[in-house]
Amino acid sequence: MAGAATTANADTFQPIWSFGNVSLNYLDWSSGTESRTSTNAAKSDFMFVEIEGGAGFSWGEFYGFFDFENPTNSQFDESSGGKDNFRTAGKVTSHIYLGDSPLSLYAHIYDFRDYGFNGREQDQILGLGYRTTFDNGLWFKPFIGAARVQSDGYTGMNGYMAGWVAGYDFSAINQNFSVTNWHEQTFGRDDEYLEQNFVGDTAGSVGTNGALSFWWHPSSLITTGIQYRYSDNKLGTPNDYQNAMIYSVKLNLL
């Protein structure tokens, strides 16, 4: 009986799937974004190194990344007036399955730090998720939850967040490709947060954040891709749309 229990426990923590990679990325803001944000949380192109991974079990799944933005720069970059400071950003998400249903207990934490300005914001989401894969192979994982924020400007409950991650793998011209999308919609955000955590003006209560990505998998070791990054009433800039292209090369470790 003890041996059977040990085997069952090992199976519980044996991943059904997993992946991990390290990537080099370059984010190129549009000229319009740089113009629109020049006086409110000014944006500047930057390079970042990312560590990313995930794993799925019989009872739940986890995903996370950690970014080092401008990794060769000082905490405060004097030549750019602080636009090119060394920064970090990290995120962990989880779906804890609710029995055999497609529903899950969803949680995520996103943490951003700008060391040159001693700026920090951590978003904490807790709610419900859903998981489905369609017959054509498209997978879709929406969620909705209550939001809380910890930051140097405001700490407390901060409305709600709804969103999803989705992806589709396909082959063409004897090559493997995939398309992915992550999207976050925040709403009902606290008035004090909207005043304290944005530059130059008070932001609207609804915020949009996400990216649409196209990936090429030339081998099991290498993935390269291009991402369209979009945001509105987020990233410290109130009432302005922001967009960029991200160019990425990943070294797949798992």
XYZ file of C-alpha atoms in Angstrom:
254
model
C 0.000 0.000 0.000
C 2.837 2.407 0.829
C 4.418 1.758 -2.564
C 1.133 2.427 -4.348
C 0.672 5.691 -2.433
C 4.186 6.807 -3.332
C 3.574 6.052 -7.008
C 0.266 7.934 -6.981
C 1.925 10.928 -5.313
C 4.708 10.915 -7.904
C 2.153 10.801 -10.720
C 0.352 13.781 -9.182
C 3.432 15.943 -9.614
C 4.566 14.485 -12.942
C 3.951 17.067 -15.696
C 1.746 15.983 -18.573
C 3.349 18.736 -20.643
C 6.028 21.332 -20.025
C 8.150 23.856 -21.860
C 10.902 26.324 -21.099
C 12.970 28.791 -23.076
C 15.211 31.822 -22.909
C 14.831 34.526 -25.548
C 16.370 37.711 -26.874
C 13.800 40.339 -27.856
C 13.685 43.843 -29.297
C 10.616 46.040 -28.780
C 10.157 48.838 -31.330
C 7.491 51.386 -30.403
C 5.636 53.034 -33.283
C 6.597 56.631 -34.048
C 3.023 57.628 -33.205
C 3.310 56.043 -29.771
C 6.592 57.822 -29.070
C 4.983 61.116 -30.099
C 1.777 60.585 -28.099
C 3.645 59.590 -24.928
C 6.456 62.150 -25.129
C 5.070 64.093 -22.146
C 3.355 61.262 -20.241
C 5.345 58.098 -19.430
C 7.526 58.510 -22.535
C 8.242 55.309 -24.444
C 11.592 54.315 -25.935
C 12.595 51.194 -27.887
C 14.395 48.571 -25.822
C 15.978 45.148 -25.818
C 15.012 42.545 -23.235
C 15.989 39.042 -22.214
C 13.148 36.753 -21.182
C 13.008 33.472 -19.290
C 9.697 31.693 -19.933
C 8.148 28.363 -19.018
C 5.055 26.399 -18.147
C 3.815 22.997 -17.029
C 0.510 21.136 -16.921
C -0.579 18.453 -14.461
C -3.688 16.338 -14.022
C -5.004 18.885 -11.511
C -3.833 22.238 -12.908
C -1.391 24.213 -15.009
C 1.092 27.049 -14.533
C 2.828 29.596 -16.747
C 5.381 32.290 -16.055
C 8.006 34.614 -17.457
C 10.604 37.054 -16.178
C 11.993 39.898 -18.302
C 15.193 41.895 -17.933
C 14.618 45.133 -19.861
C 17.667 47.130 -20.974
C 19.829 44.568 -19.132
C 23.126 46.317 -19.922
C 21.978 49.755 -18.723
C 22.259 51.405 -15.342
C 19.286 51.504 -13.010
C 18.916 55.141 -14.027
C 20.027 55.798 -17.597
C 21.151 59.428 -17.631
C 21.651 59.660 -21.404
C 17.946 58.966 -22.041
C 16.641 60.913 -19.076
C 15.333 57.701 -17.545
C 13.508 56.308 -20.590
C 16.047 53.496 -20.955
C 16.411 52.507 -17.313
C 17.103 48.931 -16.313
C 13.694 47.408 -15.502
C 12.216 44.015 -14.697
C 8.803 42.501 -15.349
C 7.502 39.106 -14.296
C 4.241 37.206 -14.420
C 2.891 33.919 -13.045
C -0.539 32.512 -13.958
C -2.327 29.370 -12.804
C -5.456 27.353 -13.543
C -6.402 24.955 -10.726
C -8.941 22.600 -12.270
C -12.386 22.286 -10.683
C -12.906 18.540 -10.964
C -13.481 17.198 -14.460
C -15.166 20.385 -15.666
C -13.460 22.889 -17.996
C -13.713 25.506 -15.234
C -10.758 26.432 -13.060
C -9.744 28.626 -10.164
C -7.637 31.265 -11.906
C -4.922 33.417 -10.349
C -2.158 35.583 -11.665
C 0.455 37.992 -10.406
C 2.247 40.535 -12.577
C 5.129 42.537 -11.116
C 6.873 45.491 -12.815
C 9.790 47.514 -11.428
C 11.583 50.580 -12.766
C 14.630 50.810 -10.546
C 15.789 54.238 -11.714
C 12.552 55.866 -10.563
C 11.962 53.473 -7.642
C 8.690 52.592 -9.349
C 6.841 49.371 -8.652
C 3.425 47.984 -9.516
C 2.131 44.496 -8.800
C -1.251 43.355 -10.125
C -2.961 40.428 -8.394
C -5.951 38.690 -10.010
C -8.165 35.977 -8.512
C -11.229 34.554 -10.221
C -12.499 31.867 -12.580
C -10.960 30.455 -15.735
C -12.106 28.207 -18.552
C -10.213 25.915 -20.927
C -11.258 24.507 -24.267
C -9.696 23.135 -27.442
C -11.750 23.167 -30.638
C -11.795 20.381 -33.215
C -9.528 22.387 -35.521
C -6.828 22.579 -32.823
C -7.463 26.156 -31.669
C -7.096 26.371 -27.894
C -8.716 29.140 -25.847
C -8.408 29.952 -22.132
C -10.504 32.935 -20.969
C -10.659 34.229 -17.398
C -12.312 36.880 -15.247
C -11.450 37.963 -11.736
C -11.237 40.637 -9.077
C -8.116 42.798 -9.201
C -5.887 44.129 -6.450
C -2.806 46.303 -6.905
C 0.250 47.078 -4.795
C 2.293 50.059 -5.924
C 4.182 53.084 -4.721
C 1.197 55.264 -5.719
C -1.808 53.213 -4.613
C -2.455 49.899 -2.876
C -5.881 48.277 -2.668
C -8.683 46.698 -4.669
C -8.712 47.886 -8.258
C -11.808 46.706 -10.112
C -11.751 43.644 -12.332
C -9.829 42.013 -15.148
C -11.109 39.778 -17.940
C -9.047 38.304 -20.716
C -7.722 35.237 -22.440
C -4.790 33.426 -23.963
C -5.319 31.571 -27.234
C -3.227 29.765 -29.805
C -3.255 27.744 -32.991
C -0.505 25.508 -34.420
C -0.279 24.733 -38.126
C 2.093 23.611 -40.872
C 2.765 25.213 -44.262
C 5.499 24.845 -46.895
C 6.911 21.983 -44.807
C 7.438 24.288 -41.821
C 5.782 24.531 -38.396
C 4.109 27.771 -37.335
C 1.812 29.039 -34.590
C -0.309 32.092 -33.855
C -0.944 33.187 -30.261
C -2.790 36.017 -28.562
C -2.947 37.248 -24.999
C -5.416 39.958 -24.050
C -6.338 41.705 -20.806
C -9.243 44.091 -20.239
C -9.350 45.939 -16.925
C -12.484 47.790 -15.856
C -13.973 49.481 -12.812
C -10.530 50.589 -11.649
C -10.216 52.704 -8.517
C -10.268 56.495 -8.997
C -7.266 57.010 -6.730
C -5.252 54.462 -8.713
C -6.191 56.150 -11.998
C -4.975 59.478 -10.626
C -1.830 58.348 -8.813
C -0.421 55.710 -11.188
C -0.558 57.591 -14.482
C 1.540 60.493 -15.733
C 0.115 63.873 -16.705
C -3.603 63.121 -16.380
C -6.178 60.779 -14.847
C -6.713 57.615 -16.894
C -10.073 56.166 -17.891
C -11.487 53.283 -15.876
C -11.123 50.771 -18.744
C -7.661 49.602 -19.786
C -6.563 47.351 -22.653
C -3.354 45.327 -22.861
C -2.194 42.494 -25.103
C -0.197 41.104 -28.012
C -0.867 39.139 -31.206
C 2.055 36.914 -32.189
C 3.209 34.868 -35.181
C 5.839 32.176 -34.530
C 8.041 30.070 -36.799
C 9.524 26.850 -35.401
C 12.405 25.934 -37.758
C 13.639 23.268 -35.310
C 12.888 21.866 -31.867
C 15.679 24.053 -30.489
C 14.839 27.419 -32.075
C 11.676 29.533 -32.303
C 11.553 32.967 -33.866
C 8.648 35.342 -34.185
C 7.123 38.770 -34.461
C 4.540 40.236 -32.092
C 2.149 43.172 -32.379
C 1.991 44.735 -28.907
C -0.989 46.962 -28.080
C -2.165 48.930 -25.071
C -4.616 51.688 -24.159
C -4.919 53.422 -20.784
C -2.112 51.197 -19.469
C 1.677 51.296 -19.041
C 1.548 54.606 -17.181
C 0.104 56.592 -20.104
C -3.492 57.874 -19.744
C -5.997 58.098 -22.588
C -3.616 57.197 -25.423
C -3.227 54.135 -27.631
C 0.247 52.584 -27.637
C 1.578 49.972 -30.039
C 4.883 48.318 -30.880
C 6.454 45.443 -32.778
C 8.507 42.856 -30.873
C 11.104 40.748 -32.676
C 12.078 37.560 -30.826
C 14.447 34.592 -31.020
C 13.946 31.793 -28.475
C 16.242 28.980 -27.410
C 13.974 26.114 -26.352
C 15.316 24.273 -23.312
C 12.362 21.917 -22.684
